[in-house]
């Protein structure tokens, strides 16, 4: 039998954690033939709640789940880990400035990056879900100099899936008809969901919708969907966020021809090197590759640049604060 793969989930007692852990344990993260060991990292006050979730995981008797540990010690949590899902973060609360938010998250993602650096398995792959996800991922990466930089990623797959679903509803086609969807930039309201490269039934999606819908409905609906979910359910997206995290890691490990992921820029498409920005990506041999050669028109350029500018400002702010 295959050796179990250790998967570490931070913020395990939170709502995304609750939606995520059972799917990992059932084999949906890595594949139906890969046994997993789960490590649940929480802050001390939430360890008991995470232990409760671990009891429920036990009660599922998942054939692929070979063990669970619950801890508030990051060194222990990441010891031997091959996948790290960094979900726990400090949310923005009323009156908090961006600097305070970045500072508080620097205090989480810096030490976790170091703990990954010092303890994780050589094949560690990191997905940051906790917001501000792109910049939190950058902070963790900068504290893990021994881990290849490209192993640090952030999640824009939920935005990607939202874009698929909005376009499918508009054109009344199954989501499976849509290819080459792309989210560019930051996982924030500035993100740019791109229909100029997306295809429906083999034809460019942007040519099948009117420009006003694309500009005034589609883009803002995708970008502000998180707020609409909070408004409707009284809590932020959880199961859909967990689902997107599963999609991201599954495709990273098992390969895909085209999706969206925030990965360290190599300078492609004018995105400054090192920023963890969302791109159209393929995954081959366990590595993300930015899809090259796309023509970017003025409409898209302006929107990509705006989102990338926000990432540059976040990077400048965390440098200023001494967090990287
Ligand atoms: P919850 O508040 O339900 O859970 C967060 C958990 O993280 C809590 O149990 C808390 O104790 C834990 N935590 C805090 N600091 C920690 C630390 N230093 N180490 C370990 N655990 C720690 O939030 P939830 O709804 O699960 O959301 C988690 C994060 O995902 C938030 O930052 C949220 O903004 C972000 N999201 C990101 C999305 C994306 O697409 N990238 C979409 C969904 C979600 O909004």
CSV table of C-alpha atoms and ligand atoms in Angstrom, one decimal:
chain,number,residue,atom,x,y,z
A,1,UNK,CA,0.0,0.0,0.0
A,2,UNK,CA,1.0,3.6,-0.7
A,3,UNK,CA,2.5,5.6,2.2
A,4,UNK,CA,-0.1,8.2,3.4
A,5,UNK,CA,0.4,11.8,2.3
A,6,UNK,CA,0.4,14.3,5.1
A,7,UNK,CA,-2.0,17.2,4.5
A,8,UNK,CA,-2.0,20.1,7.0
A,9,UNK,CA,-5.0,22.4,7.3
A,10,UNK,CA,-4.8,25.6,9.3
A,11,UNK,CA,-7.9,27.2,10.7
A,12,UNK,CA,-9.3,23.7,10.8
A,13,UNK,CA,-12.0,24.6,13.3
A,14,UNK,CA,-13.4,27.3,11.0
A,15,UNK,CA,-16.3,27.1,8.6
A,16,UNK,CA,-14.1,26.4,5.5
A,17,UNK,CA,-12.2,23.8,7.5
A,18,UNK,CA,-15.4,22.0,8.4
A,19,UNK,CA,-16.4,21.9,4.7
A,20,UNK,CA,-12.9,20.9,3.6
A,21,UNK,CA,-11.6,18.2,5.9
A,22,UNK,CA,-14.3,15.5,5.1
A,23,UNK,CA,-13.6,15.9,1.4
A,24,UNK,CA,-9.9,15.6,1.9
A,25,UNK,CA,-10.4,12.5,4.0
A,26,UNK,CA,-12.7,10.9,1.4
A,27,UNK,CA,-10.0,11.1,-1.3
A,28,UNK,CA,-11.1,14.1,-3.3
A,29,UNK,CA,-8.0,16.2,-2.7
A,30,UNK,CA,-5.4,13.9,-4.1
A,31,UNK,CA,-7.3,11.0,-5.7
A,32,UNK,CA,-9.4,8.0,-4.7
A,33,UNK,CA,-6.3,5.8,-4.3
A,34,UNK,CA,-4.1,8.0,-2.2
A,35,UNK,CA,-4.2,7.5,1.6
A,36,UNK,CA,-3.9,10.7,3.7
A,37,UNK,CA,-2.9,11.8,7.2
A,38,UNK,CA,-4.5,15.0,8.4
A,39,UNK,CA,-2.9,17.5,10.6
A,40,UNK,CA,-5.2,20.2,12.0
A,41,UNK,CA,-3.5,23.4,13.1
A,42,UNK,CA,-5.5,25.9,15.2
A,43,UNK,CA,-5.0,28.6,17.8
A,44,UNK,CA,-5.1,27.4,21.4
A,45,UNK,CA,-8.7,28.6,22.0
A,46,UNK,CA,-10.0,26.6,19.0
A,47,UNK,CA,-8.1,23.4,19.5
A,48,UNK,CA,-11.0,21.8,21.4
A,49,UNK,CA,-13.4,22.6,18.5
A,50,UNK,CA,-10.9,21.1,16.0
A,51,UNK,CA,-10.7,18.0,18.2
A,52,UNK,CA,-14.5,17.8,17.9
A,53,UNK,CA,-14.2,17.8,14.1
A,54,UNK,CA,-11.5,15.2,14.4
A,55,UNK,CA,-13.9,13.0,16.3
A,56,UNK,CA,-16.4,13.3,13.5
A,57,UNK,CA,-13.8,12.5,11.0
A,58,UNK,CA,-13.1,9.3,13.0
A,59,UNK,CA,-16.8,8.6,12.9
A,60,UNK,CA,-16.8,8.5,9.1
A,61,UNK,CA,-14.4,5.6,9.1
A,62,UNK,CA,-12.9,6.9,5.8
A,63,UNK,CA,-10.9,4.0,4.2
A,64,UNK,CA,-8.3,6.5,3.0
A,65,UNK,CA,-7.8,8.3,6.3
A,66,UNK,CA,-4.8,6.9,8.1
A,67,UNK,CA,-4.5,9.3,11.0
A,68,UNK,CA,-5.4,12.7,12.4
A,69,UNK,CA,-3.5,15.0,14.7
A,70,UNK,CA,-4.7,18.3,16.2
A,71,UNK,CA,-2.2,20.9,17.4
A,72,UNK,CA,-1.5,24.5,18.1
A,73,UNK,CA,2.2,24.0,17.3
A,74,UNK,CA,3.0,24.9,13.7
A,75,UNK,CA,6.3,23.0,13.7
A,76,UNK,CA,4.5,19.8,14.6
A,77,UNK,CA,1.6,20.5,12.2
A,78,UNK,CA,3.9,21.0,9.1
A,79,UNK,CA,6.3,18.2,10.1
A,80,UNK,CA,6.5,16.0,7.0
A,81,UNK,CA,3.6,17.7,5.3
A,82,UNK,CA,3.3,17.4,1.5
A,83,UNK,CA,0.3,19.7,1.2
A,84,UNK,CA,-0.5,22.7,3.3
A,85,UNK,CA,-3.8,24.5,3.1
A,86,UNK,CA,-3.4,27.8,4.9
A,87,UNK,CA,-7.0,28.7,5.6
A,88,UNK,CA,-6.8,30.4,9.1
A,89,UNK,CA,-6.2,34.1,8.9
A,90,UNK,CA,-7.0,37.3,10.7
A,91,UNK,CA,-10.2,38.8,9.2
A,92,UNK,CA,-10.6,42.5,8.7
A,93,UNK,CA,-12.8,43.9,11.5
A,94,UNK,CA,-14.5,47.3,11.7
A,95,UNK,CA,-12.1,50.2,11.8
A,96,UNK,CA,-9.1,48.1,10.7
A,97,UNK,CA,-6.8,49.8,8.2
A,98,UNK,CA,-5.1,47.8,5.5
A,99,UNK,CA,-1.8,48.2,7.4
A,100,UNK,CA,-3.2,46.7,10.5
A,101,UNK,CA,-4.7,43.8,8.5
A,102,UNK,CA,-1.4,43.1,6.8
A,103,UNK,CA,0.5,43.4,10.1
A,104,UNK,CA,-1.9,40.9,11.9
A,105,UNK,CA,-1.6,38.4,9.0
A,106,UNK,CA,2.1,38.9,8.8
A,107,UNK,CA,2.2,37.6,12.4
A,108,UNK,CA,0.5,34.4,11.2
A,109,UNK,CA,1.9,33.7,7.8
A,110,UNK,CA,5.5,34.7,8.5
A,111,UNK,CA,5.9,32.1,11.3
A,112,UNK,CA,3.9,29.5,9.4
A,113,UNK,CA,6.2,30.0,6.4
A,114,UNK,CA,9.2,29.4,8.6
A,115,UNK,CA,7.6,26.3,10.1
A,116,UNK,CA,7.0,25.0,6.6
A,117,UNK,CA,10.6,25.8,5.6
A,118,UNK,CA,11.9,23.9,8.6
A,119,UNK,CA,9.7,20.9,8.8
A,120,UNK,CA,7.7,20.2,5.6
A,121,UNK,CA,8.5,17.3,3.2
A,122,UNK,CA,10.6,18.2,0.1
A,123,UNK,CA,7.6,18.0,-2.1
A,124,UNK,CA,5.5,20.5,-0.1
A,125,UNK,CA,2.8,22.4,-2.0
A,126,UNK,CA,1.2,25.4,-0.3
A,127,UNK,CA,-2.2,26.9,-1.1
A,128,UNK,CA,-3.2,30.0,0.8
A,129,UNK,CA,-6.9,30.6,1.2
A,130,UNK,CA,-6.9,33.0,4.1
A,131,UNK,CA,-7.2,36.6,3.0
A,132,UNK,CA,-5.6,38.7,1.8
A,133,UNK,CA,-4.6,35.4,0.2
A,134,UNK,CA,-2.1,36.6,-2.5
A,135,UNK,CA,0.0,38.7,-0.1
A,136,UNK,CA,-0.3,36.2,2.8
A,137,UNK,CA,1.2,33.6,0.4
A,138,UNK,CA,4.0,36.0,-0.5
A,139,UNK,CA,4.7,36.5,3.2
A,140,UNK,CA,4.8,32.8,3.9
A,141,UNK,CA,7.0,32.2,0.8
A,142,UNK,CA,9.5,34.9,1.9
A,143,UNK,CA,9.9,33.1,5.2
A,144,UNK,CA,10.7,29.8,3.5
A,145,UNK,CA,13.9,30.3,1.6
A,146,UNK,CA,14.7,26.6,1.3
A,147,UNK,CA,11.4,25.8,-0.4
A,148,UNK,CA,11.2,26.4,-4.2
A,149,UNK,CA,9.3,29.7,-4.6
A,150,UNK,CA,6.8,28.2,-7.0
A,151,UNK,CA,5.4,25.9,-4.3
A,152,UNK,CA,3.6,28.9,-2.8
A,153,UNK,CA,0.2,29.7,-4.4
A,154,UNK,CA,-3.0,31.5,-3.5
A,155,UNK,CA,-6.6,30.7,-4.4
A,156,UNK,CA,-8.5,32.3,-7.2
A,157,UNK,CA,-10.2,29.1,-8.2
A,158,UNK,CA,-13.4,30.1,-6.4
A,159,UNK,CA,-13.5,33.2,-8.5
A,160,UNK,CA,-12.8,31.1,-11.6
A,161,UNK,CA,-15.7,28.7,-10.7
A,162,UNK,CA,-18.0,31.6,-10.1
A,163,UNK,CA,-17.1,33.1,-13.5
A,164,UNK,CA,-17.9,29.7,-15.2
A,165,UNK,CA,-21.2,29.5,-13.5
A,166,UNK,CA,-22.3,33.1,-14.2
A,167,UNK,CA,-21.4,32.7,-17.9
A,168,UNK,CA,-23.0,29.3,-18.2
A,169,UNK,CA,-26.3,30.7,-16.7
A,170,UNK,CA,-26.1,33.7,-19.1
A,171,UNK,CA,-25.6,31.6,-22.2
A,172,UNK,CA,-27.7,28.7,-20.9
A,173,UNK,CA,-25.0,26.1,-21.5
A,174,UNK,CA,-23.6,23.5,-19.2
A,175,UNK,CA,-20.4,24.7,-17.4
A,176,UNK,CA,-18.6,21.9,-19.2
A,177,UNK,CA,-19.1,23.7,-22.5
A,178,UNK,CA,-16.9,26.6,-21.3
A,179,UNK,CA,-13.1,26.3,-21.8
A,180,UNK,CA,-10.2,28.7,-21.2
A,181,UNK,CA,-11.7,30.8,-18.4
A,182,UNK,CA,-9.2,33.1,-16.7
A,183,UNK,CA,-9.1,35.2,-13.6
A,184,UNK,CA,-6.2,37.7,-13.6
A,185,UNK,CA,-4.6,39.5,-10.7
A,186,UNK,CA,-5.6,39.7,-7.0
A,187,UNK,CA,-8.2,37.7,-5.2
A,188,UNK,CA,-10.1,40.9,-4.3
A,189,UNK,CA,-12.7,43.2,-5.9
A,190,UNK,CA,-10.0,44.3,-8.5
A,191,UNK,CA,-9.7,40.8,-10.0
A,192,UNK,CA,-10.3,40.6,-13.7
A,193,UNK,CA,-12.4,37.7,-15.0
A,194,UNK,CA,-11.5,37.5,-18.7
A,195,UNK,CA,-14.0,36.4,-21.4
A,196,UNK,CA,-11.8,37.4,-24.3
A,197,UNK,CA,-9.9,34.1,-24.1
A,198,UNK,CA,-12.7,32.0,-22.7
A,199,UNK,CA,-14.5,29.8,-25.3
A,200,UNK,CA,-18.0,28.5,-25.4
A,201,UNK,CA,-18.7,25.8,-28.0
A,202,UNK,CA,-15.3,26.6,-29.5
A,203,UNK,CA,-16.1,30.4,-30.0
A,204,UNK,CA,-14.8,33.3,-28.0
A,205,UNK,CA,-17.1,34.0,-25.1
A,206,UNK,CA,-16.9,37.8,-25.2
A,207,UNK,CA,-18.4,37.7,-28.7
A,208,UNK,CA,-21.4,35.8,-27.5
A,209,UNK,CA,-22.5,38.4,-24.9
A,210,UNK,CA,-23.0,42.1,-25.2
A,211,UNK,CA,-20.3,44.4,-24.0
A,212,UNK,CA,-22.5,46.1,-21.5
A,213,UNK,CA,-23.3,42.8,-19.8
A,214,UNK,CA,-19.7,41.8,-19.7
A,215,UNK,CA,-18.6,45.1,-18.3
A,216,UNK,CA,-21.4,46.1,-16.0
A,217,UNK,CA,-22.9,42.8,-14.9
A,218,UNK,CA,-20.5,39.9,-15.4
A,219,UNK,CA,-17.2,41.4,-14.1
A,220,UNK,CA,-18.8,43.1,-10.9
A,221,UNK,CA,-21.0,40.0,-10.2
A,222,UNK,CA,-18.0,37.7,-10.1
A,223,UNK,CA,-15.8,40.2,-8.3
A,224,UNK,CA,-18.4,41.0,-5.6
A,225,UNK,CA,-19.9,37.5,-5.3
A,226,UNK,CA,-18.2,37.0,-1.9
A,227,UNK,CA,-20.1,40.0,-0.5
A,228,UNK,CA,-23.4,38.8,-2.1
A,229,UNK,CA,-23.0,35.4,-0.4
A,230,UNK,CA,-22.4,37.1,3.0
A,231,UNK,CA,-25.5,39.3,2.4
A,232,UNK,CA,-27.6,36.2,1.6
A,233,UNK,CA,-26.5,33.6,4.1
A,234,UNK,CA,-25.2,35.8,6.8
A,235,UNK,CA,-21.8,34.1,6.6
A,236,UNK,CA,-19.0,34.1,4.1
A,237,UNK,CA,-18.6,31.4,1.4
A,238,UNK,CA,-17.5,28.2,3.0
A,239,UNK,CA,-18.4,25.0,1.1
A,240,UNK,CA,-17.7,26.7,-2.3
A,241,UNK,CA,-14.3,27.9,-1.0
A,242,UNK,CA,-13.5,24.4,0.2
A,243,UNK,CA,-14.6,23.0,-3.1
A,244,UNK,CA,-12.3,25.5,-4.9
A,245,UNK,CA,-9.3,24.5,-2.7
A,246,UNK,CA,-9.9,20.9,-3.5
A,247,UNK,CA,-10.0,21.7,-7.3
A,248,UNK,CA,-6.8,23.8,-7.0
A,249,UNK,CA,-4.7,21.1,-5.3
A,250,UNK,CA,-6.2,18.2,-7.3
A,251,UNK,CA,-5.3,19.9,-10.6
A,252,UNK,CA,-1.9,20.9,-9.4
A,253,UNK,CA,-1.1,17.3,-8.5
A,254,UNK,CA,-3.0,15.5,-11.3
A,255,UNK,CA,-2.7,18.0,-14.1
A,256,UNK,CA,-4.9,20.2,-16.2
A,257,UNK,CA,-4.8,22.0,-19.5
A,258,UNK,CA,-6.3,25.3,-18.3
A,259,UNK,CA,-7.5,26.9,-15.1
A,260,UNK,CA,-6.8,30.0,-12.9
A,261,UNK,CA,-4.4,30.0,-10.0
A,262,UNK,CA,-2.4,32.7,-8.2
A,263,UNK,CA,1.3,31.7,-8.6
A,264,UNK,CA,4.6,33.6,-8.4
A,265,UNK,CA,5.0,35.7,-11.6
A,266,UNK,CA,8.0,35.2,-13.8
A,267,UNK,CA,7.3,38.5,-15.4
A,268,UNK,CA,4.8,37.1,-17.9
A,269,UNK,CA,2.1,39.5,-19.2
A,270,UNK,CA,3.9,42.5,-17.6
A,271,UNK,CA,3.2,41.3,-14.1
A,272,UNK,CA,6.2,42.2,-12.0
A,273,UNK,CA,8.3,39.2,-11.1
A,274,UNK,CA,7.7,37.6,-7.7
A,275,UNK,CA,4.2,38.9,-7.2
A,276,UNK,CA,1.7,36.1,-6.5
A,277,UNK,CA,-0.9,36.9,-9.1
A,278,UNK,CA,-3.6,35.0,-10.8
A,279,UNK,CA,-2.9,33.8,-14.3
A,280,UNK,CA,-4.2,31.4,-16.9
A,281,UNK,CA,-2.3,28.2,-16.0
A,282,UNK,CA,-1.8,24.6,-17.0
A,283,UNK,CA,-0.4,22.0,-14.7
A,284,UNK,CA,2.1,19.5,-16.1
A,285,UNK,CA,4.2,17.0,-14.1
A,286,UNK,CA,3.0,18.5,-10.9
A,287,UNK,CA,4.0,22.1,-11.8
A,288,UNK,CA,2.0,25.1,-12.7
A,289,UNK,CA,2.9,26.8,-16.0
A,290,UNK,CA,1.6,30.2,-17.1
A,291,UNK,CA,-0.2,29.8,-20.4
A,292,UNK,CA,1.8,31.9,-22.8
A,293,UNK,CA,1.1,33.8,-26.0
A,294,UNK,CA,-2.3,35.3,-25.3
A,295,UNK,CA,-3.1,38.7,-26.9
A,296,UNK,CA,-4.2,41.2,-24.4
A,297,UNK,CA,-6.4,44.0,-25.7
A,298,UNK,CA,-6.7,47.5,-24.2
A,299,UNK,CA,-9.9,46.6,-22.2
A,300,UNK,CA,-8.2,43.6,-20.5
A,301,UNK,CA,-4.8,45.4,-20.2
A,302,UNK,CA,-6.3,48.2,-18.1
A,303,UNK,CA,-8.1,45.8,-15.8
A,304,UNK,CA,-5.1,43.4,-15.3
A,305,UNK,CA,-2.9,46.4,-14.6
A,306,UNK,CA,-5.3,47.8,-12.0
A,307,UNK,CA,-5.4,44.5,-10.1
A,308,UNK,CA,-1.6,44.0,-10.4
A,309,UNK,CA,-1.1,47.5,-9.1
A,310,UNK,CA,-3.0,46.6,-6.0
A,311,UNK,CA,-0.8,43.6,-5.5
A,312,UNK,CA,2.3,45.8,-5.9
A,313,UNK,CA,0.9,48.2,-3.3
A,314,UNK,CA,0.3,45.3,-0.9
A,315,UNK,CA,3.9,44.0,-1.5
A,316,UNK,CA,5.2,47.5,-0.9
A,317,UNK,CA,3.2,47.8,2.3
A,318,UNK,CA,4.4,44.5,3.8
A,319,UNK,CA,8.0,45.5,2.9
A,320,UNK,CA,7.5,48.8,4.6
A,321,UNK,CA,6.2,46.9,7.7
A,322,UNK,CA,9.2,44.7,7.6
A,323,UNK,CA,7.0,41.6,7.1
A,324,UNK,CA,9.1,40.4,4.2
B,1,LIG,P1,-13.5,31.2,10.2
B,1,LIG,O1,-13.4,32.4,11.0
B,1,LIG,O2,-14.7,30.4,10.2
B,1,LIG,O3,-12.3,30.3,10.5
B,1,LIG,C1,-11.0,30.7,10.6
B,1,LIG,C2,-10.3,29.8,11.6
B,1,LIG,O4,-8.9,30.1,11.5
B,1,LIG,C3,-10.7,30.0,13.0
B,1,LIG,O5,-11.1,28.7,13.6
B,1,LIG,C4,-9.5,30.5,13.7
B,1,LIG,O6,-9.4,30.1,15.0
B,1,LIG,C5,-8.4,30.0,12.8
B,1,LIG,N1,-7.1,30.7,12.9
B,1,LIG,C6,-6.9,32.0,13.1
B,1,LIG,N2,-5.6,32.3,13.2
B,1,LIG,C7,-4.9,31.1,13.1
B,1,LIG,C8,-3.6,30.7,13.2
B,1,LIG,N3,-2.6,31.6,13.4
B,1,LIG,N4,-3.3,29.4,13.0
B,1,LIG,C9,-4.3,28.5,12.8
B,1,LIG,N5,-5.6,28.8,12.8
B,1,LIG,C10,-5.9,30.1,12.9
B,1,LIG,O7,-13.2,31.6,8.7
B,1,LIG,P2,-13.5,30.9,7.3
B,1,LIG,O8,-14.9,31.2,6.9
B,1,LIG,O9,-13.2,29.4,7.5
B,1,LIG,O10,-12.5,31.6,6.3
B,1,LIG,C11,-11.1,31.5,6.4
B,1,LIG,C12,-10.4,32.4,5.5
B,1,LIG,O11,-10.7,32.2,4.2
B,1,LIG,C13,-10.7,33.9,5.7
B,1,LIG,O12,-9.5,34.6,5.7
B,1,LIG,C14,-11.5,34.3,4.5
B,1,LIG,O13,-11.4,35.6,4.2
B,1,LIG,C15,-10.9,33.4,3.5
B,1,LIG,N6,-11.6,33.2,2.2
B,1,LIG,C16,-10.9,33.1,1.1
B,1,LIG,C17,-11.5,32.9,-0.1
B,1,LIG,C18,-10.7,32.8,-1.4
B,1,LIG,O14,-11.4,32.6,-2.4
B,1,LIG,N7,-9.4,32.9,-1.4
B,1,LIG,C19,-13.0,32.7,-0.2
B,1,LIG,C20,-13.6,32.3,1.1
B,1,LIG,C21,-13.1,33.0,2.3
B,1,LIG,O15,-13.7,34.3,2.4
